[in-house]
XYZ file of C-alpha atoms in Angstrom:
726
model
C -39.776 -32.521 -26.489
C -37.081 -30.359 -24.825
C -38.117 -26.892 -23.554
C -37.172 -23.847 -25.662
C -33.631 -22.567 -25.059
C -34.948 -19.163 -23.904
C -37.127 -20.637 -21.135
C -35.420 -21.084 -17.739
C -37.104 -22.854 -14.814
C -36.319 -21.237 -11.452
C -37.583 -20.948 -7.872
C -38.216 -17.459 -6.471
C -38.204 -16.694 -2.729
C -39.950 -13.923 -0.818
C -39.659 -13.581 3.000
C -42.670 -15.041 4.784
C -44.037 -16.835 1.696
C -43.564 -20.235 0.092
C -41.055 -20.210 -2.806
C -42.693 -19.965 -6.189
C -41.695 -22.163 -9.136
C -41.673 -20.174 -12.335
C -40.600 -20.294 -15.954
C -38.675 -17.193 -17.060
C -38.747 -16.203 -20.706
C -35.339 -14.654 -21.404
C -36.804 -12.771 -24.375
C -39.151 -10.770 -22.117
C -37.861 -7.544 -20.476
C -36.661 -8.070 -16.908
C -39.053 -5.390 -15.624
C -42.016 -7.380 -17.020
C -40.815 -10.546 -15.238
C -40.414 -8.659 -11.926
C -43.902 -7.167 -12.355
C -45.341 -10.658 -12.911
C -43.595 -11.971 -9.762
C -44.839 -9.015 -7.666
C -48.420 -9.470 -8.864
C -48.227 -13.151 -7.870
C -47.636 -12.023 -4.264
C -49.977 -8.998 -4.552
C -47.129 -6.511 -4.214
C -47.529 -3.027 -5.693
C -44.858 -0.629 -7.012
C -42.975 -3.372 -8.838
C -40.351 -0.806 -9.967
C -39.071 -0.805 -6.346
C -38.206 -4.508 -6.547
C -35.436 -6.550 -8.152
C -34.252 -10.151 -8.371
C -31.086 -11.462 -6.713
C -29.136 -14.707 -6.897
C -29.995 -16.453 -3.617
C -26.461 -17.416 -2.592
C -23.616 -15.914 -0.583
C -22.932 -13.250 -3.251
C -26.514 -11.858 -3.411
C -25.714 -10.315 -6.810
C -28.547 -8.508 -8.552
C -29.970 -9.842 -11.825
C -29.655 -7.235 -14.583
C -30.206 -7.196 -18.334
C -26.435 -7.701 -18.716
C -26.057 -10.791 -16.541
C -29.534 -12.394 -16.854
C -28.167 -15.017 -19.264
C -26.177 -16.431 -16.334
C -29.439 -17.755 -14.851
C -29.705 -21.499 -15.437
C -32.316 -24.157 -14.855
C -32.852 -24.923 -11.178
C -31.492 -21.584 -9.964
C -32.944 -20.106 -6.778
C -33.666 -16.379 -7.023
C -34.829 -13.950 -4.366
C -37.264 -11.051 -4.774
C -35.838 -8.065 -2.939
C -35.824 -4.282 -2.922
C -34.222 -2.642 -5.968
C -30.534 -1.597 -5.849
C -31.597 2.078 -5.738
C -33.996 1.562 -2.828
C -31.424 -0.532 -0.922
C -28.761 2.121 -1.524
C -31.055 4.883 -0.242
C -31.968 2.856 2.875
C -28.335 2.013 3.706
C -27.270 5.606 3.007
C -29.724 6.744 5.698
C -29.074 3.891 8.147
C -25.283 4.337 8.286
C -25.917 7.887 9.546
C -28.040 6.600 12.420
C -27.272 7.912 15.921
C -27.700 4.383 17.316
C -24.366 2.603 17.554
C -25.894 -0.863 17.021
C -27.973 0.240 14.016
C -24.939 1.987 12.520
C -22.764 -1.102 12.963
C -25.367 -3.431 11.441
C -25.949 -1.140 8.451
C -22.200 -0.778 7.766
C -21.885 -4.581 7.829
C -24.734 -4.838 5.281
C -23.114 -2.106 3.186
C -19.763 -3.949 3.127
C -21.521 -7.098 1.816
C -23.754 -5.295 -0.688
C -20.889 -3.203 -2.133
C -19.385 -6.270 -3.807
C -22.193 -6.032 -6.395
C -21.388 -3.450 -9.092
C -25.108 -2.746 -9.691
C -25.604 -1.712 -6.053
C -22.214 0.039 -5.963
C -23.184 2.271 -8.888
C -26.414 3.335 -7.137
C -24.684 3.984 -3.795
C -21.907 5.994 -5.455
C -24.551 8.056 -7.323
C -25.907 9.051 -3.879
C -22.445 10.459 -3.079
C -21.870 7.467 -0.809
C -18.062 7.517 -1.166
C -17.951 11.081 0.201
C -20.134 10.039 3.133
C -17.768 7.164 4.010
C -14.669 9.368 3.742
C -16.309 11.986 6.000
C -17.098 9.252 8.525
C -13.445 8.162 8.451
C -12.132 11.748 8.670
C -14.377 13.057 11.437
C -17.479 10.972 12.065
C -15.726 8.184 13.927
C -14.112 10.731 16.267
C -17.468 11.072 18.003
C -16.911 7.580 19.313
C -13.300 8.062 20.367
C -14.428 8.737 23.926
C -16.360 5.477 23.903
C -13.385 3.586 22.536
C -12.142 2.392 25.927
C -15.444 0.918 26.978
C -16.569 -0.144 23.492
C -13.262 -1.000 21.845
C -14.442 -4.152 19.959
C -17.489 -2.279 18.655
C -15.352 0.685 17.555
C -12.919 -1.628 15.759
C -15.781 -3.368 13.924
C -17.376 -0.030 13.023
C -14.179 1.238 11.434
C -13.401 -2.141 9.865
C -16.775 -2.353 8.061
C -16.513 1.299 6.955
C -13.111 0.691 5.365
C -14.236 -2.654 3.901
C -17.211 -0.974 2.210
C -14.896 1.773 0.919
C -12.418 -0.755 -0.539
C -15.222 -2.794 -2.171
C -16.758 0.310 -3.769
C -13.401 1.581 -5.052
C -12.541 -1.857 -6.466
C -15.160 -1.409 -9.195
C -13.114 1.411 -10.775
C -16.114 3.782 -10.972
C -14.576 6.615 -8.910
C -11.131 8.150 -9.509
C -8.582 7.948 -6.675
C -7.496 11.549 -7.323
C -10.550 12.941 -5.507
C -9.476 12.244 -1.908
C -8.423 14.890 0.603
C -5.252 15.147 2.660
C -7.358 14.767 5.835
C -8.584 11.347 4.639
C -5.038 10.213 3.770
C -3.767 11.390 7.183
C -6.524 9.424 8.899
C -5.769 6.203 6.980
C -2.031 6.688 7.590
C -2.683 7.166 11.322
C -4.284 3.685 11.498
C -1.114 2.210 9.925
C 1.196 4.190 12.223
C -0.537 3.116 15.446
C 1.265 0.242 17.156
C -1.889 -1.439 18.525
C -4.588 -1.431 15.863
C -7.339 -3.862 14.937
C -5.967 -6.374 12.380
C -8.861 -5.910 9.933
C -8.540 -2.092 10.087
C -4.766 -2.286 9.583
C -5.127 -4.667 6.625
C -7.676 -2.481 4.837
C -5.736 0.712 5.594
C -2.613 -0.775 4.006
C -4.650 -1.894 0.970
C -6.070 1.644 0.581
C -2.612 3.237 0.783
C -1.229 0.828 -1.826
C -4.100 1.604 -4.226
C -3.675 5.349 -3.701
C 0.044 5.235 -4.489
C -0.372 2.985 -7.548
C -3.345 4.863 -9.036
C -2.345 8.511 -8.571
C 1.031 10.252 -8.790
C -0.386 13.177 -6.820
C -1.547 10.879 -4.011
C 1.878 9.181 -4.007
C 3.486 12.439 -2.843
C 0.817 12.913 -0.139
C 1.093 9.326 1.135
C 4.919 9.482 1.076
C 4.731 12.491 3.435
C 2.543 10.606 5.910
C 4.124 7.140 5.922
C 7.757 6.368 6.640
C 9.520 3.052 6.153
C 10.283 3.027 9.877
C 6.548 3.019 10.652
C 5.916 0.100 8.263
C 8.796 -2.115 9.477
C 7.088 -3.235 12.770
C 4.211 -4.753 10.769
C 6.730 -7.131 9.148
C 7.920 -8.369 12.523
C 4.586 -9.951 13.456
C 3.316 -13.395 12.475
C 0.274 -12.427 10.365
C 1.339 -13.170 6.760
C -1.547 -11.127 5.287
C -0.397 -8.008 7.164
C 3.206 -8.702 6.096
C 2.086 -9.084 2.466
C 0.134 -5.803 2.470
C 3.063 -4.035 4.157
C 5.576 -5.181 1.514
C 3.001 -4.227 -1.149
C 2.918 -0.645 0.202
C 6.750 -0.493 0.292
C 6.856 -1.799 -3.304
C 4.261 0.766 -4.415
C 6.241 3.631 -2.837
C 9.432 2.258 -4.429
C 7.805 1.861 -7.866
C 6.232 5.318 -7.993
C 9.177 7.219 -6.474
C 10.881 9.658 -8.899
C 14.152 8.239 -10.260
C 16.285 10.665 -8.278
C 14.644 9.495 -5.005
C 14.876 5.718 -5.553
C 18.527 5.470 -4.510
C 17.720 7.566 -1.430
C 14.815 5.241 -0.582
C 17.049 2.186 -1.078
C 19.548 3.728 1.351
C 16.756 4.182 3.942
C 15.635 0.548 3.438
C 19.234 -0.586 4.019
C 19.480 1.541 7.188
C 16.226 0.065 8.511
C 17.514 -3.489 7.913
C 14.485 -4.296 5.725
C 16.269 -7.150 3.947
C 17.298 -8.969 7.135
C 13.837 -8.418 8.701
C 12.142 -9.961 5.640
C 14.660 -12.816 5.650
C 14.128 -13.736 9.309
C 10.391 -12.953 9.683
C 9.012 -13.928 6.262
C 11.324 -16.116 4.173
C 12.612 -18.199 7.095
C 9.320 -18.124 8.959
C 7.742 -21.528 9.747
C 4.617 -20.370 7.850
C 4.772 -21.440 4.151
C 4.951 -18.500 1.737
C 1.696 -18.124 -0.227
C 1.499 -16.957 -3.865
C 0.641 -13.333 -3.046
C 3.597 -12.999 -0.679
C 5.897 -14.680 -3.246
C 4.729 -12.130 -5.830
C 5.439 -9.172 -3.534
C 8.924 -10.544 -2.722
C 9.551 -10.974 -6.460
C 8.493 -7.347 -7.088
C 10.804 -6.118 -4.316
C 13.661 -8.190 -5.779
C 13.089 -6.708 -9.262
C 12.843 -3.129 -7.976
C 16.038 -3.585 -5.944
C 17.998 -4.884 -8.935
C 16.571 -2.092 -11.110
C 18.598 0.352 -8.989
C 21.607 -0.981 -10.914
C 20.177 0.271 -14.219
C 21.701 3.739 -13.860
C 25.256 2.359 -13.520
C 24.560 -0.275 -16.180
C 23.674 2.453 -18.698
C 26.487 4.876 -17.728
C 29.536 4.929 -20.007
C 32.961 5.472 -18.518
C 34.482 8.879 -19.168
C 38.163 8.224 -20.095
C 38.993 11.767 -18.914
C 37.491 11.292 -15.437
C 40.441 10.808 -13.082
C 38.297 9.275 -10.275
C 37.080 6.555 -12.636
C 40.589 5.911 -13.967
C 41.800 5.607 -10.361
C 39.557 2.536 -9.984
C 41.466 0.827 -12.815
C 44.763 1.820 -11.129
C 43.393 0.273 -7.903
C 42.652 -3.005 -9.732
C 46.236 -3.011 -11.024
C 47.660 -2.196 -7.583
C 45.759 -4.967 -5.775
C 46.628 -7.580 -8.421
C 50.338 -6.877 -8.675
C 50.975 -5.184 -5.288
C 52.508 -2.199 -7.086
C 53.631 0.630 -4.796
C 53.018 4.071 -6.277
C 56.312 5.899 -6.765
C 55.959 9.378 -5.231
C 58.728 10.806 -7.417
C 57.308 9.232 -10.575
C 60.818 8.072 -11.409
C 61.507 6.519 -14.794
C 60.703 7.712 -18.249
C 57.112 8.163 -19.455
C 57.685 5.505 -22.133
C 58.851 2.991 -19.519
C 55.807 3.636 -17.305
C 53.449 3.345 -20.293
C 55.080 0.061 -21.296
C 54.693 -1.244 -17.736
C 51.014 -0.167 -17.583
C 50.292 -1.809 -20.956
C 51.886 -5.071 -19.809
C 49.831 -5.109 -16.574
C 46.570 -4.208 -18.326
C 47.161 -7.079 -20.724
C 47.630 -9.409 -17.748
C 44.365 -8.061 -16.281
C 42.648 -9.192 -19.490
C 41.434 -5.863 -20.887
C 40.752 -5.666 -24.624
C 42.377 -2.226 -24.907
C 45.776 -2.642 -23.229
C 46.796 0.991 -23.696
C 43.617 2.642 -22.376
C 41.337 0.120 -20.586
C 38.791 2.887 -19.897
C 37.585 2.367 -23.494
C 36.402 -1.165 -22.536
C 33.769 0.368 -20.245
C 32.147 2.574 -22.900
C 29.899 -0.326 -24.018
C 26.393 -0.106 -22.519
C 25.150 -2.323 -21.050
C 27.026 -3.110 -18.763
C 28.861 0.258 -18.598
C 30.261 1.248 -15.220
C 28.451 -1.595 -13.445
C 31.118 -4.019 -14.692
C 33.890 -1.875 -13.179
C 31.965 -1.646 -9.879
C 31.763 -5.466 -9.778
C 35.462 -5.887 -10.539
C 36.462 -3.463 -7.783
C 34.124 -5.186 -5.284
C 35.639 -8.571 -6.172
C 39.183 -7.225 -5.848
C 38.528 -5.640 -2.435
C 36.218 -8.186 -0.785
C 37.601 -11.422 -2.295
C 41.190 -10.315 -2.703
C 42.817 -13.756 -2.582
C 40.495 -15.175 -5.256
C 40.986 -12.044 -7.405
C 44.804 -12.194 -7.221
C 44.796 -15.948 -7.864
C 42.660 -15.599 -11.012
C 44.734 -12.725 -12.434
C 48.133 -14.274 -11.697
C 47.051 -17.759 -12.742
C 45.952 -16.534 -16.163
C 48.879 -14.182 -16.689
C 51.265 -17.156 -16.236
C 49.544 -19.297 -18.879
C 50.271 -19.351 -22.566
C 48.729 -16.372 -24.361
C 46.123 -18.408 -26.189
C 44.923 -20.237 -23.046
C 44.602 -17.324 -20.618
C 41.116 -16.392 -19.436
C 40.911 -12.585 -19.831
C 39.639 -11.297 -16.477
C 38.685 -7.825 -17.752
C 36.790 -8.954 -20.838
C 35.170 -11.840 -18.910
C 33.968 -9.494 -16.141
C 32.385 -7.090 -18.622
C 30.567 -9.834 -20.564
C 29.575 -11.671 -17.365
C 28.071 -8.508 -15.843
C 26.054 -7.993 -19.027
C 24.883 -11.633 -18.872
C 23.846 -11.405 -15.198
C 21.821 -8.255 -15.965
C 20.022 -10.169 -18.737
C 19.340 -13.163 -16.457
C 17.923 -10.921 -13.683
C 16.189 -8.628 -16.240
C 17.677 -5.461 -14.757
C 15.731 -2.431 -15.958
C 12.498 -4.293 -16.781
C 9.265 -3.646 -14.861
C 7.974 -6.534 -12.704
C 5.359 -8.834 -14.239
C 1.895 -8.755 -12.630
C 1.543 -12.488 -12.017
C 5.131 -13.687 -11.508
C 6.196 -15.340 -8.213
C 9.821 -16.062 -9.177
C 11.756 -14.650 -6.236
C 15.111 -16.087 -5.123
C 15.657 -16.399 -1.344
C 19.456 -16.174 -1.762
C 19.232 -12.536 -2.917
C 17.753 -11.614 0.485
C 20.706 -13.065 2.416
C 23.255 -10.318 1.628
C 23.186 -6.512 1.389
C 25.356 -6.643 -1.750
C 23.758 -9.716 -3.296
C 24.334 -8.719 -6.950
C 28.044 -8.136 -6.359
C 28.328 -11.441 -4.462
C 26.430 -13.159 -7.283
C 29.055 -11.743 -9.667
C 31.965 -12.893 -7.483
C 30.690 -16.484 -7.409
C 30.005 -16.405 -11.162
C 33.417 -14.986 -12.178
C 35.137 -17.780 -10.249
C 32.820 -20.283 -11.955
C 33.740 -18.791 -15.333
C 37.462 -19.192 -14.636
C 36.917 -22.803 -13.470
C 34.817 -23.656 -16.554
C 37.431 -22.046 -18.825
C 40.086 -24.405 -17.404
C 37.781 -27.450 -17.629
C 37.063 -26.661 -21.290
C 40.773 -25.975 -21.960
C 39.486 -22.985 -23.848
C 41.413 -20.510 -25.975
C 40.487 -16.925 -26.806
C 38.551 -18.215 -29.884
C 36.292 -20.219 -27.519
C 35.241 -17.194 -25.448
C 31.591 -17.192 -26.609
C 31.294 -20.985 -26.126
C 32.523 -20.647 -22.537
C 30.020 -17.852 -21.871
C 27.176 -20.055 -23.175
C 28.193 -22.897 -20.844
C 28.469 -20.503 -17.869
C 24.997 -19.099 -18.607
C 23.599 -22.640 -18.665
C 25.337 -23.497 -15.368
C 23.951 -20.360 -13.667
C 20.419 -20.838 -15.033
C 20.289 -24.502 -14.001
C 21.535 -23.639 -10.484
C 18.962 -20.808 -10.134
C 16.049 -23.073 -11.083
C 16.817 -25.129 -7.945
C 16.026 -21.987 -5.837
C 19.016 -22.159 -3.433
C 18.314 -20.647 0.002
C 21.708 -18.960 0.327
C 24.679 -17.839 -1.756
C 26.741 -20.681 -0.289
C 24.101 -23.174 -1.392
C 24.141 -21.589 -4.859
C 27.929 -22.027 -4.942
C 27.672 -25.707 -3.954
C 25.019 -26.321 -6.634
C 27.411 -24.877 -9.205
C 30.101 -27.296 -7.982
C 27.800 -30.135 -9.073
C 27.282 -28.531 -12.498
C 30.803 -28.836 -13.877
C 31.476 -28.703 -17.619
C 31.556 -32.533 -17.696
C 28.111 -32.656 -16.050
C 26.742 -30.066 -18.507
C 28.022 -32.215 -21.394
C 26.213 -35.253 -19.935
C 22.978 -33.271 -19.561
C 23.288 -31.954 -23.112
C 24.002 -35.434 -24.458
C 20.965 -36.826 -22.653
C 18.737 -34.053 -24.006
C 20.199 -34.445 -27.490
C 19.388 -38.150 -27.489
C 15.777 -37.312 -26.697
C 15.501 -34.834 -29.555
C 18.010 -36.148 -32.064
C 17.590 -34.759 -35.549
C 18.934 -36.335 -38.735
C 19.749 -34.123 -41.701
C 20.628 -36.474 -44.588
C 18.373 -36.361 -47.680
C 16.839 -39.890 -47.354
C 16.034 -39.144 -43.708
C 14.448 -35.804 -44.608
C 12.346 -37.480 -47.306
C 11.181 -40.072 -44.786
C 10.264 -37.277 -42.363
C 8.151 -35.543 -45.013
C 6.383 -38.810 -45.769
C 5.607 -39.522 -42.107
C 4.628 -35.944 -41.158
C 0.989 -35.983 -42.485
C 0.311 -39.212 -40.543
C 1.630 -37.654 -37.344
C -0.358 -34.444 -37.905
C -3.544 -36.499 -38.342
C -2.751 -38.338 -35.102
C -2.287 -35.007 -33.260
C -5.557 -33.712 -34.751
C -7.445 -36.785 -33.497
C -5.923 -36.341 -30.026
C -7.024 -32.690 -29.931
C -10.576 -33.539 -30.962
C -10.711 -36.361 -28.394
C -9.628 -33.871 -25.710
C -12.367 -31.462 -26.802
C -14.870 -34.321 -26.496
C -13.667 -34.887 -22.898
C -14.301 -31.185 -22.224
C -12.668 -28.589 -19.971
C -13.745 -26.504 -16.976
C -13.161 -22.743 -17.453
C -13.347 -19.926 -14.906
C -16.030 -17.302 -15.438
C -14.591 -14.082 -16.815
C -14.447 -11.570 -13.968
C -12.181 -8.765 -12.791
C -12.662 -9.835 -9.160
C -10.379 -12.671 -8.110
C -12.525 -13.717 -5.161
C -15.358 -14.992 -7.401
C -15.010 -18.698 -8.128
C -17.612 -19.268 -10.841
C -17.069 -21.977 -13.434
C -18.470 -23.117 -16.761
C -17.841 -26.258 -18.789
C -17.521 -26.803 -22.530
C -17.170 -30.015 -24.525
C -17.455 -31.192 -28.124
C -20.063 -33.799 -29.025
C -18.730 -37.271 -30.045
C -19.827 -36.675 -33.658
C -17.789 -33.387 -33.697
C -20.824 -31.353 -34.771
C -21.908 -29.438 -31.639
C -20.229 -27.616 -28.735
C -22.155 -28.202 -25.481
C -21.582 -25.731 -22.637
C -23.130 -24.580 -19.375
C -22.440 -23.099 -15.917
C -21.234 -25.042 -12.866
C -21.407 -24.186 -9.176
C -17.935 -25.566 -8.503
C -14.999 -27.154 -10.285
C -16.022 -30.729 -11.266
C -14.240 -33.697 -9.699
C -15.268 -36.192 -12.392
C -17.094 -36.344 -15.689
C -19.805 -33.701 -16.197
C -23.110 -35.256 -17.427
C -24.414 -34.084 -20.813
C -27.812 -33.048 -19.464
C -26.214 -30.409 -17.189
C -24.804 -28.546 -20.229
C -27.914 -26.791 -21.510
C -26.436 -24.493 -24.170
C -25.380 -25.619 -27.644
C -23.357 -24.122 -30.480
C -23.297 -25.999 -33.836
C -19.763 -26.249 -35.222
C -21.179 -25.338 -38.649
C -22.118 -21.887 -37.263
C -18.551 -21.091 -36.138
C -16.994 -18.471 -38.395
C -13.578 -17.926 -36.813
C -11.345 -18.483 -33.771
C -9.839 -15.260 -32.365
C -6.947 -15.193 -29.873
C -5.157 -12.770 -27.507
C -5.856 -9.049 -27.474
C -8.227 -9.300 -30.473
C -10.799 -11.110 -28.296
C -13.805 -8.944 -27.332
C -13.476 -9.788 -23.604
C -9.870 -8.527 -23.672
C -10.935 -5.197 -25.217
C -13.357 -4.352 -22.415
C -12.206 -1.622 -20.050
C -10.211 -3.116 -17.198
C -10.788 -6.711 -18.320
C -8.685 -8.605 -15.805
C -6.242 -5.665 -16.001
C -5.256 -7.048 -19.424
C -2.011 -8.424 -18.062
C 0.212 -10.393 -20.380
C -0.431 -13.780 -18.740
C -4.215 -13.540 -19.200
C -3.885 -12.226 -22.769
C -1.852 -15.320 -23.637
C -4.704 -17.597 -22.413
C -7.668 -15.772 -24.002
C -9.530 -16.953 -27.118
C -13.016 -16.473 -28.560
C -15.296 -18.269 -31.013
C -17.166 -16.006 -33.470
C -20.566 -17.274 -34.655
C -23.742 -15.865 -36.229
C -23.724 -12.073 -36.564
C -20.986 -10.795 -34.237
C -21.867 -13.215 -31.425
C -18.961 -14.551 -29.365
C -18.269 -17.385 -26.968
C -15.392 -16.113 -24.809
C -12.818 -18.331 -23.083
C -9.867 -17.886 -20.735
C -7.986 -21.182 -20.572
C -6.871 -22.468 -17.123
C -3.301 -22.863 -18.420
C -1.170 -22.747 -21.587
C -1.637 -26.480 -22.224
C -5.448 -26.219 -22.344
C -5.189 -23.034 -24.458
C -3.143 -24.921 -27.085
C -5.477 -27.955 -27.004
C -8.600 -25.845 -27.552
C -7.248 -23.451 -30.181
C -5.755 -26.411 -32.085
C -8.955 -28.444 -31.815
C -11.206 -25.552 -32.925
C -8.907 -24.748 -35.853
C -8.921 -28.455 -36.830
C -12.761 -28.423 -36.799
C -12.686 -25.406 -39.151
C -10.186 -27.132 -41.445
C -7.407 -24.702 -40.555
C -3.781 -25.366 -39.636
C -2.878 -26.131 -36.018
C -0.085 -23.687 -35.158
C 0.360 -23.812 -31.370
C 3.678 -24.398 -29.595
C 2.165 -27.566 -28.148
C 1.536 -28.939 -31.660
C 5.139 -28.202 -32.662
C 6.391 -29.950 -29.518
C 4.133 -32.976 -30.107
C 5.163 -33.129 -33.758
C 8.869 -33.115 -32.824
C 8.400 -35.789 -30.134
C 6.216 -38.161 -32.173
C 8.174 -37.661 -35.373
C 11.470 -38.357 -33.602
C 10.016 -41.482 -31.985
C 8.538 -42.761 -35.255
C 11.795 -42.071 -37.115
C 13.821 -44.014 -34.557
C 11.405 -46.954 -34.733
C 11.550 -47.059 -38.527
C 15.326 -46.801 -38.561
C 15.860 -49.653 -36.100
C 17.735 -52.619 -37.514
C 14.833 -55.107 -37.546
C 15.965 -57.371 -40.387
C 14.926 -61.027 -39.865
C 13.210 -60.120 -36.605
C 9.609 -61.250 -36.437
C 7.369 -58.825 -34.550
C 4.283 -60.706 -33.296
C 0.920 -59.207 -34.139
C -0.507 -60.091 -30.706
C 1.266 -59.468 -27.389
C 2.729 -62.533 -25.650
C 0.484 -64.223 -23.000
C 0.823 -63.237 -19.360
C 2.740 -65.993 -17.506
C 1.035 -67.997 -14.749
C 1.450 -66.936 -11.166
C 4.273 -68.754 -9.295
C 3.360 -71.407 -6.714
C 4.903 -69.303 -3.933
C 6.501 -65.928 -3.408
C 9.503 -67.009 -1.324
C 11.834 -65.207 -3.706
C 10.359 -61.787 -2.782
C 12.721 -59.780 -0.592
C 11.279 -59.086 2.846
C 11.910 -55.404 3.609
C 11.257 -56.011 7.308
């Protein structure tokens, strides 16, 4: 007979004694269990003791997490979180350097546990650490020369403990003094500083800037971009990542009026070229965190264009109108007549003719074309840049189109405005960076005016595609769609430079795009005649049943899920699978991600399918409503789902990826007799339905299809016919 579900068999350790095997009743209060353990070893004052998980984490067992204990776990009897906090609070103030160092090391490890952290913070521990950073460590400055490694470790463990405690989100960042900020900033500004101290100091500054607008102003006064740049020129990728993170934080939180000024400073300090040579082109592969920070910097840089993108042209502003005159002058090499000879009507007629050749919609007053936002004045900026920096290409495009028949000319002005708008959409100008995206493009770090150069390459592509399509003015939108596809396909290849981007576009001509489209169309061909539609409707239920069976089979195979935690460094796993008779969900914790099939007996917990009331997804899940649950970023919300059973009891999941999310939500809905609505189901339905339709529509008249496959032929007597590669 299996043991009751509430009874867990564990081993409990106590220093100097043999481990004790014990059955824990999860229905009993934790204090009663601790008392029983203490009495077994004749220990008094059981309220001063607690149980810990005996592994590298040493996390305390509490009423909240006690259900994580599983059969065979090894626990450790230890002093309570309060007692440990009091002891460490006293020890870190010791006058002995060795004792102080050892206690700070213990504090840094213990602070990862939120139960201990809460007790230590209640003792005003954060204030004690900040005082030690501000002034306490200065006592040892004189000893620094003779005890430099010890001093570095002392400071490193102090800052590590501080970061760990603040990570729990218990204490507000707004409470810190200017003296503390100055001290942290001084560690970043020093040229020769311990790597661990520098790393934690940068992490603290980033958190301060991101979590408090008031602290942003204080940090911005202490740290300059010039002081951060040297940290990018080393070889430690972690230091480089934290440095770019601080720059991004300062950029993100800067008031709008100061962002352009900060961008100007970054340009002066050659930040782009330093990142290109020391990070992107470094022999060390770029990890995910660095890729994310580069993506954020890319987004923030392009967001500087938002102001121009959303600024309408003022037709009365002479300086802005002069830019249009400059475009006309460069294209047609028109010398300005100082005496303004000729009648006003003649000049107006000449201007109208030239503006028509330049491809503006409004030939009389082209300024009106730039009143549409987006792209506003940004389009005019791009056109002027193209005309000045790629003058030959600009003149060739304008003159080439002005010499064509009216209906076949590619309007440069209109094309530039629509292309600028399209490029802003592709690069998502004006949108905040996503928390988990790593989609940075190396080519945008190879030029100080990368957006303008991107435009120049794209406008020449547009003109080339227009000619290849033999387009007329009625085909304008079709051409723009093809150009968007060409640009998007080239960007997905992640070219390392603008020249490489240009060469990729050369291989994506209109003819090549047609081939790609034709190939894709053949894979997803859709027939619209009535008999075909009736056949589709007849086949659809069979296909849906097939998809349902596949989903349930996948649930029977099971999936490994990560434990729900706000701390990325914890790699805890649990496994869930459906029983072969589709009546019970088996689940249980794992120490590590499984490499093969997980045996049934290791999944101790069960949930009858009959008890499931509903499947909840996204932000409605209880684990997504908790304060600070995985920062509730969009990517995690899209992978979260919960199973509601009994009276408001939930089994909470976060799928490893979108594919598993679709499989599980579909499978659970199928078990409940509900419709499967995921994107994955729609994709499978389209694929299988298309395949089945093509098979049924094949011309198979008078062709006998054997019921059994043909026999495998005998092996040949020799293999002399095989080509010898050597």
